[in-house]
XYZ file of C-alpha atoms in Angstrom:
575
model
C 154.122 143.803 90.714
C 150.940 145.571 91.831
C 152.783 147.147 94.773
C 155.554 148.426 92.523
C 153.028 149.967 90.129
C 151.161 151.605 93.007
C 154.330 153.208 94.321
C 155.255 154.464 90.859
C 151.795 155.966 90.509
C 152.092 157.442 94.005
C 155.356 159.197 93.093
C 153.703 160.542 89.954
C 150.735 161.878 91.947
C 153.050 163.585 94.432
C 154.956 165.187 91.546
C 151.769 166.702 90.097
C 149.956 167.617 93.333
C 152.571 167.799 96.092
C 150.473 165.614 98.395
C 152.132 163.848 101.353
C 153.169 160.287 100.557
C 150.659 158.539 102.825
C 147.697 160.493 101.444
C 148.819 160.054 97.829
C 149.275 156.297 98.282
C 145.834 155.971 99.875
C 144.194 157.865 97.006
C 146.015 155.781 94.367
C 144.833 152.565 96.005
C 141.274 153.836 96.358
C 140.769 155.322 92.909
C 141.621 154.108 89.446
C 143.207 157.277 87.992
C 146.347 158.957 89.279
C 144.837 162.401 88.639
C 141.047 162.170 88.270
C 139.332 164.964 86.375
C 136.330 166.838 87.777
C 133.255 164.692 87.203
C 130.687 167.484 86.655
C 130.503 170.879 84.982
C 129.525 172.453 88.310
C 132.685 171.092 89.937
C 134.830 172.398 87.078
C 133.155 175.814 87.340
C 133.793 175.944 91.072
C 137.479 175.128 90.600
C 137.771 177.718 87.811
C 136.379 180.375 90.217
C 138.898 179.303 92.855
C 141.821 179.627 90.425
C 140.508 182.978 89.185
C 140.313 184.206 92.805
C 143.896 183.122 93.457
C 145.127 184.792 90.251
C 143.286 187.996 91.160
C 144.755 187.972 94.664
C 148.380 187.153 93.874
C 148.766 188.325 90.247
C 152.338 187.842 89.041
C 154.255 186.236 91.881
C 157.196 183.996 92.684
C 156.157 180.489 93.863
C 159.423 179.993 95.714
C 158.763 182.971 97.942
C 155.185 181.956 98.839
C 155.787 178.282 99.614
C 154.180 177.121 96.363
C 152.121 178.412 93.416
C 149.543 180.840 94.800
C 150.727 179.930 98.316
C 149.390 176.364 97.954
C 151.567 173.715 99.591
C 149.694 170.892 97.859
C 146.329 169.917 96.338
C 144.345 166.703 96.608
C 142.185 166.046 93.536
C 139.164 163.785 93.592
C 136.342 163.366 91.095
C 133.863 165.486 93.036
C 136.020 167.565 95.400
C 139.381 169.186 95.915
C 141.606 169.596 98.944
C 143.683 172.773 99.113
C 146.553 172.934 101.617
C 147.713 176.535 101.990
C 151.243 177.385 103.066
C 151.291 178.379 106.741
C 152.325 182.068 106.497
C 149.762 182.790 103.786
C 146.730 180.851 105.008
C 144.794 183.946 106.010
C 145.344 185.540 102.619
C 144.263 182.359 100.760
C 141.136 181.928 102.891
C 140.159 185.575 102.535
C 140.387 185.568 98.739
C 138.523 182.263 98.453
C 135.708 183.351 100.739
C 135.452 186.704 99.069
C 135.699 185.764 95.396
C 135.944 181.990 95.077
C 133.280 180.139 97.053
C 131.151 182.951 98.437
C 128.706 182.536 95.549
C 127.755 179.108 96.928
C 127.248 180.443 100.446
C 124.642 183.119 99.758
C 122.216 183.758 102.604
C 124.599 182.476 105.288
C 125.070 185.161 107.934
C 126.539 183.013 110.678
C 130.034 181.673 111.113
C 128.673 178.362 112.442
C 128.704 177.027 108.867
C 132.497 177.072 108.945
C 134.010 174.542 111.307
C 137.363 173.043 112.207
C 138.402 170.078 110.086
C 142.174 169.589 110.314
C 145.455 171.225 109.345
C 144.343 171.879 105.769
C 141.530 173.569 103.858
C 139.023 171.303 102.090
C 136.915 172.668 99.273
C 134.043 170.271 98.588
C 132.047 170.033 95.386
C 128.597 171.404 94.524
C 126.834 168.645 96.450
C 128.508 169.976 99.608
C 127.402 173.540 98.956
C 130.884 174.841 98.245
C 131.695 174.900 101.974
C 135.160 175.889 103.195
C 136.539 173.974 106.170
C 139.051 176.091 108.096
C 142.157 174.715 109.805
C 142.141 174.139 113.544
C 145.119 176.445 114.115
C 143.443 179.421 112.457
C 144.199 181.900 115.259
C 142.085 184.861 116.497
C 142.987 187.173 113.618
C 141.887 184.691 110.930
C 138.680 183.848 112.810
C 137.843 187.539 113.055
C 138.489 188.002 109.339
C 136.278 185.015 108.482
C 133.423 186.301 110.644
C 133.799 189.692 108.998
C 133.653 188.209 105.502
C 130.721 185.926 106.362
C 128.602 188.783 107.610
C 129.805 191.107 104.858
C 130.662 189.114 101.656
C 132.410 192.088 100.056
C 135.440 193.438 101.941
C 135.344 196.746 100.117
C 138.815 196.365 98.608
C 138.973 196.666 94.842
C 139.306 193.320 93.063
C 140.887 192.677 89.711
C 138.553 191.687 86.900
C 138.347 187.892 86.421
C 140.590 186.499 83.686
C 139.069 185.991 80.254
C 139.337 182.209 80.401
C 137.073 182.060 83.498
C 133.918 182.750 81.456
C 134.170 180.010 78.815
C 133.537 176.249 79.210
C 136.884 175.352 77.635
C 138.655 177.863 79.877
C 136.984 176.447 82.983
C 137.993 172.912 82.018
C 141.600 174.029 81.494
C 141.576 175.990 84.784
C 140.343 172.900 86.640
C 143.210 170.831 85.172
C 145.751 173.528 86.101
C 144.526 173.721 89.698
C 144.641 169.920 90.054
C 148.271 169.878 88.764
C 149.426 173.092 90.379
C 152.670 171.644 91.756
C 154.026 171.301 88.212
C 154.651 175.065 88.355
C 156.364 175.170 91.760
C 159.794 175.507 90.141
C 158.892 178.520 87.978
C 160.693 181.774 88.677
C 157.521 183.778 88.139
C 153.939 182.711 87.518
C 151.336 184.710 85.601
C 147.983 183.151 84.595
C 146.120 186.433 84.097
C 146.065 186.294 80.298
C 146.333 182.596 79.508
C 146.737 179.121 80.979
C 149.421 176.493 80.259
C 148.900 174.196 77.266
C 148.516 170.434 77.073
C 152.242 169.821 76.742
C 153.023 171.580 80.015
C 150.089 169.934 81.832
C 151.231 166.470 80.718
C 154.297 166.831 82.932
C 157.329 164.539 82.982
C 155.381 161.250 83.522
C 152.353 161.304 81.202
C 152.416 157.512 80.786
C 151.399 157.047 84.431
C 148.434 159.410 84.318
C 146.204 156.841 82.615
C 146.056 153.111 83.121
C 145.353 150.596 80.400
C 141.745 149.530 80.702
C 141.998 145.775 80.863
C 139.022 143.838 79.511
C 136.148 143.262 81.894
C 135.873 139.503 82.435
C 132.545 137.698 82.885
C 132.712 133.958 83.610
C 129.737 131.703 83.025
C 130.562 128.726 85.210
C 128.773 125.803 86.768
C 129.679 122.745 88.805
C 127.222 120.465 87.026
C 126.281 120.093 83.396
C 122.851 120.484 81.873
C 122.083 123.969 83.215
C 122.722 125.851 79.952
C 126.189 127.194 80.748
C 127.416 127.278 77.130
C 124.132 128.642 75.770
C 124.201 131.503 78.280
C 127.876 132.299 77.550
C 127.392 132.480 73.786
C 124.191 134.498 74.175
C 125.891 136.893 76.576
C 128.790 137.417 74.153
C 126.328 138.162 71.346
C 124.349 140.599 73.524
C 127.478 142.501 74.607
C 128.720 142.651 71.005
C 125.319 143.965 69.911
C 125.692 146.858 72.379
C 128.920 147.946 70.710
C 131.441 146.275 73.039
C 134.526 144.544 71.640
C 133.981 141.020 72.934
C 136.257 137.995 73.061
C 134.443 134.692 73.578
C 136.845 132.243 75.231
C 135.941 128.563 75.581
C 137.767 126.504 78.205
C 136.131 123.168 77.344
C 136.111 120.837 74.399
C 133.221 120.372 71.999
C 131.171 122.740 69.879
C 129.183 125.436 71.713
C 125.484 125.359 70.991
C 122.502 127.408 72.061
C 119.505 129.393 70.851
C 120.461 131.081 67.589
C 123.693 129.087 67.178
C 122.494 125.759 65.820
C 124.442 124.643 62.802
C 127.324 127.073 63.278
C 130.668 125.485 62.447
C 132.963 126.101 65.388
C 136.737 125.725 64.943
C 138.087 122.548 66.438
C 141.595 123.895 67.025
C 142.485 123.573 70.715
C 146.161 124.404 71.326
C 145.769 124.344 75.114
C 145.722 127.055 77.745
C 149.495 127.369 78.165
C 150.120 127.947 74.439
C 147.298 130.466 74.097
C 148.504 132.394 77.155
C 151.885 132.920 75.466
C 150.522 134.205 72.134
C 146.729 134.713 72.167
C 146.660 136.750 68.954
C 147.782 133.721 66.994
C 144.745 131.665 68.015
C 141.952 134.265 67.999
C 139.514 133.566 65.166
C 136.637 135.825 64.067
C 133.097 134.470 64.180
C 131.212 135.652 61.061
C 127.769 136.961 61.903
C 128.215 136.716 65.663
C 129.940 140.046 66.224
C 132.776 138.811 68.436
C 136.042 136.884 68.260
C 136.608 133.330 69.445
C 139.478 131.367 70.958
C 139.499 127.849 72.361
C 141.881 126.777 75.102
C 141.353 123.925 77.522
C 143.337 121.813 79.924
C 141.538 118.464 80.236
C 141.663 116.931 83.688
C 143.135 119.991 85.437
C 141.391 122.927 87.093
C 143.518 124.353 89.878
C 145.725 127.305 90.879
C 148.159 126.718 88.013
C 145.366 127.019 85.453
C 144.009 130.126 87.233
C 147.442 131.785 86.959
C 147.721 130.874 83.272
C 144.233 132.226 82.635
C 145.042 135.478 84.450
C 148.249 135.785 82.399
C 146.230 135.328 79.224
C 143.678 137.992 80.192
C 146.466 140.493 80.999
C 148.205 139.999 77.657
C 148.766 143.366 75.892
C 147.133 142.166 72.672
C 143.874 141.456 74.539
C 143.960 144.705 76.527
C 144.230 146.738 73.340
C 141.777 144.758 71.225
C 138.850 143.881 73.535
C 136.743 145.616 76.146
C 134.980 142.482 77.462
C 135.874 138.797 77.734
C 133.212 136.113 78.222
C 134.589 132.871 79.676
C 132.601 129.748 78.838
C 133.638 127.608 81.801
C 131.325 124.617 81.709
C 132.016 121.737 84.140
C 134.167 119.988 81.513
C 136.380 123.087 81.212
C 137.928 125.288 83.902
C 135.068 126.458 86.167
C 137.211 126.952 89.287
C 139.990 128.804 87.469
C 137.512 130.982 85.583
C 135.478 131.888 88.687
C 138.606 132.837 90.641
C 139.897 135.019 87.775
C 136.771 136.790 86.502
C 135.373 140.109 87.691
C 131.866 138.630 87.689
C 130.718 135.000 87.732
C 127.270 133.966 86.505
C 126.016 130.476 87.342
C 122.953 129.394 85.325
C 120.412 127.571 87.498
C 118.069 125.401 85.487
C 116.717 123.081 88.191
C 115.228 125.852 90.309
C 113.326 124.290 93.236
C 109.693 125.139 93.677
C 108.517 126.253 97.122
C 107.253 123.288 99.162
C 103.550 122.793 99.725
C 101.898 123.733 102.958
C 100.258 120.315 103.340
C 102.624 117.559 104.515
C 102.239 114.018 105.802
C 103.690 112.843 109.096
C 104.535 109.177 109.582
C 103.802 107.631 112.983
C 105.639 104.312 113.155
C 104.222 101.124 114.603
C 106.433 98.992 116.905
C 107.207 96.820 113.879
C 108.050 99.917 111.819
C 110.508 101.103 114.494
C 112.419 97.838 114.210
C 112.462 98.092 110.424
C 113.870 101.643 110.601
C 116.617 100.372 112.918
C 117.420 97.499 110.559
C 117.621 99.867 107.567
C 120.003 102.178 109.425
C 122.162 99.285 110.622
C 122.345 97.943 107.047
C 123.590 101.309 105.773
C 126.253 101.446 108.502
C 127.245 97.795 108.409
C 129.520 97.115 105.432
C 129.092 93.380 104.861
C 130.592 93.540 101.383
C 134.339 93.332 100.655
C 136.507 96.455 100.535
C 139.293 94.986 98.382
C 139.300 92.940 95.173
C 141.046 89.954 96.774
C 138.125 89.592 99.231
C 135.450 89.136 96.562
C 136.133 85.431 96.088
C 135.685 84.832 99.805
C 132.522 86.946 99.806
C 131.019 85.045 96.862
C 131.819 81.778 98.624
C 129.955 83.044 101.710
C 126.891 83.872 99.601
C 126.919 80.429 97.948
C 127.245 78.735 101.333
C 124.307 80.814 102.624
C 122.146 79.731 99.662
C 123.023 76.079 100.215
C 122.040 76.308 103.867
C 118.866 78.425 103.572
C 117.766 78.107 99.958
C 116.961 80.837 97.461
C 113.844 82.992 97.856
C 111.835 84.928 95.309
C 112.941 88.213 96.915
C 116.522 87.497 95.925
C 115.560 87.848 92.265
C 113.201 90.830 92.596
C 115.172 93.016 95.027
C 118.613 94.382 94.342
C 121.094 92.858 96.821
C 118.293 90.785 98.338
C 120.621 87.894 99.097
C 123.128 90.271 100.692
C 120.388 91.666 102.942
C 119.431 88.169 104.109
C 123.081 87.452 104.866
C 123.272 90.721 106.815
C 120.216 89.735 108.899
C 121.855 86.440 109.791
C 125.065 88.215 110.853
C 123.149 90.722 113.024
C 120.728 88.179 114.486
C 122.275 88.112 117.938
C 122.490 91.926 118.178
C 118.842 92.292 117.122
C 117.668 89.772 119.741
C 119.497 91.691 122.466
C 118.031 95.050 121.407
C 114.458 94.207 120.444
C 113.706 90.973 122.277
C 110.539 89.202 121.140
C 109.828 91.760 118.425
C 113.004 90.805 116.568
C 111.678 87.502 115.211
C 108.722 89.056 113.359
C 110.748 92.066 112.156
C 113.577 89.934 110.785
C 111.262 87.764 108.708
C 109.135 90.653 107.395
C 111.794 93.222 106.516
C 112.576 91.940 103.013
C 108.869 91.505 102.281
C 108.336 95.085 103.457
C 110.996 96.325 101.008
C 109.392 94.395 98.173
C 105.965 95.864 98.937
C 107.399 99.389 99.363
C 109.053 99.213 95.942
C 105.843 98.114 94.249
C 103.097 100.009 96.066
C 105.070 102.794 97.745
C 103.942 102.189 101.350
C 103.447 99.342 103.787
C 100.677 100.033 106.296
C 102.297 97.688 108.808
C 105.173 100.216 109.144
C 102.926 102.953 110.550
C 100.206 105.518 109.923
C 100.309 108.576 107.654
C 98.747 111.700 109.161
C 98.314 114.852 106.986
C 98.802 118.276 108.584
C 99.631 121.885 107.640
C 103.089 123.345 108.205
C 103.468 126.478 110.319
C 105.105 129.558 108.784
C 108.386 128.849 110.575
C 108.415 125.189 109.513
C 107.615 126.140 105.917
C 110.401 128.759 105.821
C 112.868 126.221 107.229
C 111.846 123.628 104.646
C 112.130 126.183 101.845
C 115.616 127.195 103.002
C 116.793 123.588 103.089
C 115.366 122.948 99.626
C 117.071 126.021 98.171
C 120.387 125.151 99.836
C 120.391 121.638 98.369
C 119.542 122.870 94.883
C 122.047 125.750 94.909
C 124.806 123.523 96.266
C 124.449 121.416 93.123
C 125.473 124.448 91.061
C 127.975 126.223 93.339
C 129.613 123.571 95.497
C 132.894 123.385 93.541
C 133.221 127.072 92.644
C 135.697 129.250 94.619
C 135.054 132.677 96.149
C 132.040 131.461 98.076
C 131.741 134.682 100.089
C 132.385 138.390 99.691
C 131.728 140.786 96.855
C 132.850 138.242 94.240
C 130.341 135.597 95.248
C 128.832 134.089 92.062
C 125.428 135.276 90.900
C 122.797 132.617 90.242
C 120.843 133.072 87.009
C 117.498 131.251 87.402
C 115.994 129.517 84.368
C 112.375 128.726 85.114
C 108.726 129.154 84.220
C 107.827 129.638 87.868
C 105.046 132.140 88.670
C 106.068 135.479 90.108
C 104.793 134.623 93.594
C 106.863 131.445 93.790
C 109.946 133.232 92.502
C 109.460 135.929 95.150
C 109.543 133.300 97.913
C 112.592 131.701 96.305
C 114.431 135.022 96.132
C 113.707 135.739 99.807
C 115.008 132.298 100.818
C 118.199 132.785 98.778
C 118.817 136.212 100.317
C 118.443 134.771 103.818
C 121.231 132.275 103.038
C 123.572 134.765 101.405
C 122.891 133.558 97.856
C 122.576 136.176 95.130
C 120.086 135.913 92.271
C 120.023 138.129 89.230
C 116.799 140.053 88.757
C 116.658 138.695 85.186
C 115.038 135.272 84.807
C 115.884 133.299 81.680
C 112.985 131.497 80.004
C 113.345 127.743 79.774
C 113.978 126.706 76.175
C 114.195 123.302 74.553
C 115.804 122.196 71.314
C 114.797 122.800 68.620
C 114.118 126.416 69.593
C 111.028 127.955 68.063
C 111.231 131.584 66.801
C 108.977 132.967 69.543
C 110.943 131.194 72.283
C 114.220 132.342 70.755
C 113.050 135.972 70.753
C 112.061 135.789 74.438
C 115.360 134.144 75.317
C 117.477 136.691 73.441
C 115.574 139.586 75.033
C 116.198 138.120 78.508
C 119.912 137.664 77.753
C 120.160 141.306 76.655
C 118.623 142.363 79.973
C 121.083 140.088 81.776
C 123.988 141.657 79.852
C 122.910 145.112 81.043
C 122.648 143.854 84.615
C 126.088 142.212 84.393
C 127.686 145.414 83.072
C 126.276 147.302 86.057
C 128.026 144.830 88.409
C 131.416 144.998 86.656
C 134.102 147.276 88.154
C 134.466 150.704 86.578
């Protein structure tokens, strides 16, 4: 569908400007509007001078005889510049009148022709930021080059010029002249053309396809998503919707999970429990949208419990493109907590914010190295072998046989106190018996002492935290490289908790992490540098950590931070 719309818009642009198909298609894909208007007053004034120069040069003329209105084959409008393609037989005349009366005012003090250079088979007239420079065609020929050098050294050619039209001196006239020049091909079929006394009206400038000149501004979609609960996803989404509504935006707050949203400033609010499901809401969203008194935005609930895949993403995209939402709302805030549709929301939204409550603190410089004793080396090997060796059953029908093995082991060896105080203590003793032969082959005489002391070591480690027989602890200071590596690993583990299940992990749509912390500025600076090194993106706004119930002072700080975050999010949304 997008390709079909682009080609329709391309045909419309060619109808208004006469551009070649490839260039028109490229401009339609690159820019939002089919025919962008001049972005600044200076640009509009420059284009009004150009049109006035062309009117003064050609007066009343016949477009069919000159290869186009004012001998222009086509124009290429952009927000800050304009491309003029002059018809071949009349290029010299167009360039002369533009240099003499159109753009010469922006080239004062230039006495050398080096400012004008070859740029292709068309003439490009840049905006005020480019100094109003004219780029001449490569095939200009000796006569045109001589004329250009003449005009550059002597801005006035001495030939009498007609007085500029009356509309050229008023702001409204300059705005209309800019629109006429950008849509000049609309007048290519006229028998005669005369703009000396007045310019065409709005009806003529609208042309035959006015519906394609502007696109419906679909709502900007911000998803607040997270892969793990407890980070304040719903609180941030409701606060963001309130902040956007307070700035005058028409906001739709859409919840994709069950339960009542809660957050600072929302305690006690009675949320509707109606949840028709995502598919039903996508078909008729206006039926399920409910106003939220006092919150300044509308509300709709739609969830699909147990499903969060491509089908839900397509349904969500269909809902957000519904005509009733495009006309009614400028922004949509998706509350996509882990119990809702975080993957579908993140793949559909223009911007994804992931609240990050458990922000890791930078590691300390002082660390402790463990130097193992020979006995400790055996214990480390036993612990690794126990993790890799699955001595417990993998199927339900094997549990009876496994329990019988444990009972037989107790009858043969008796029950020890460690079996009651350590989890799976009996299973560990059974594992040691099964690996006895392998341990003897690997560790020789050391195996006997290690086998008997391993369970006692675990018991002592669980109660006191360290067994000196395992080795020595030696404190030392990390180098800068080691500290940076440790910080990066810590940040990666913590961020993976929030982002691991969200799509669009790379590129311009990578989710933004929103840190929630009371960390000092220096620690947050180190954290931000570590995130940047790993390609993670943090918002510059840091949310204060709040607890329930929220005190008035904490609520004020939190709401102020959310307003700053709303401004930052709007700056990241597409225009």
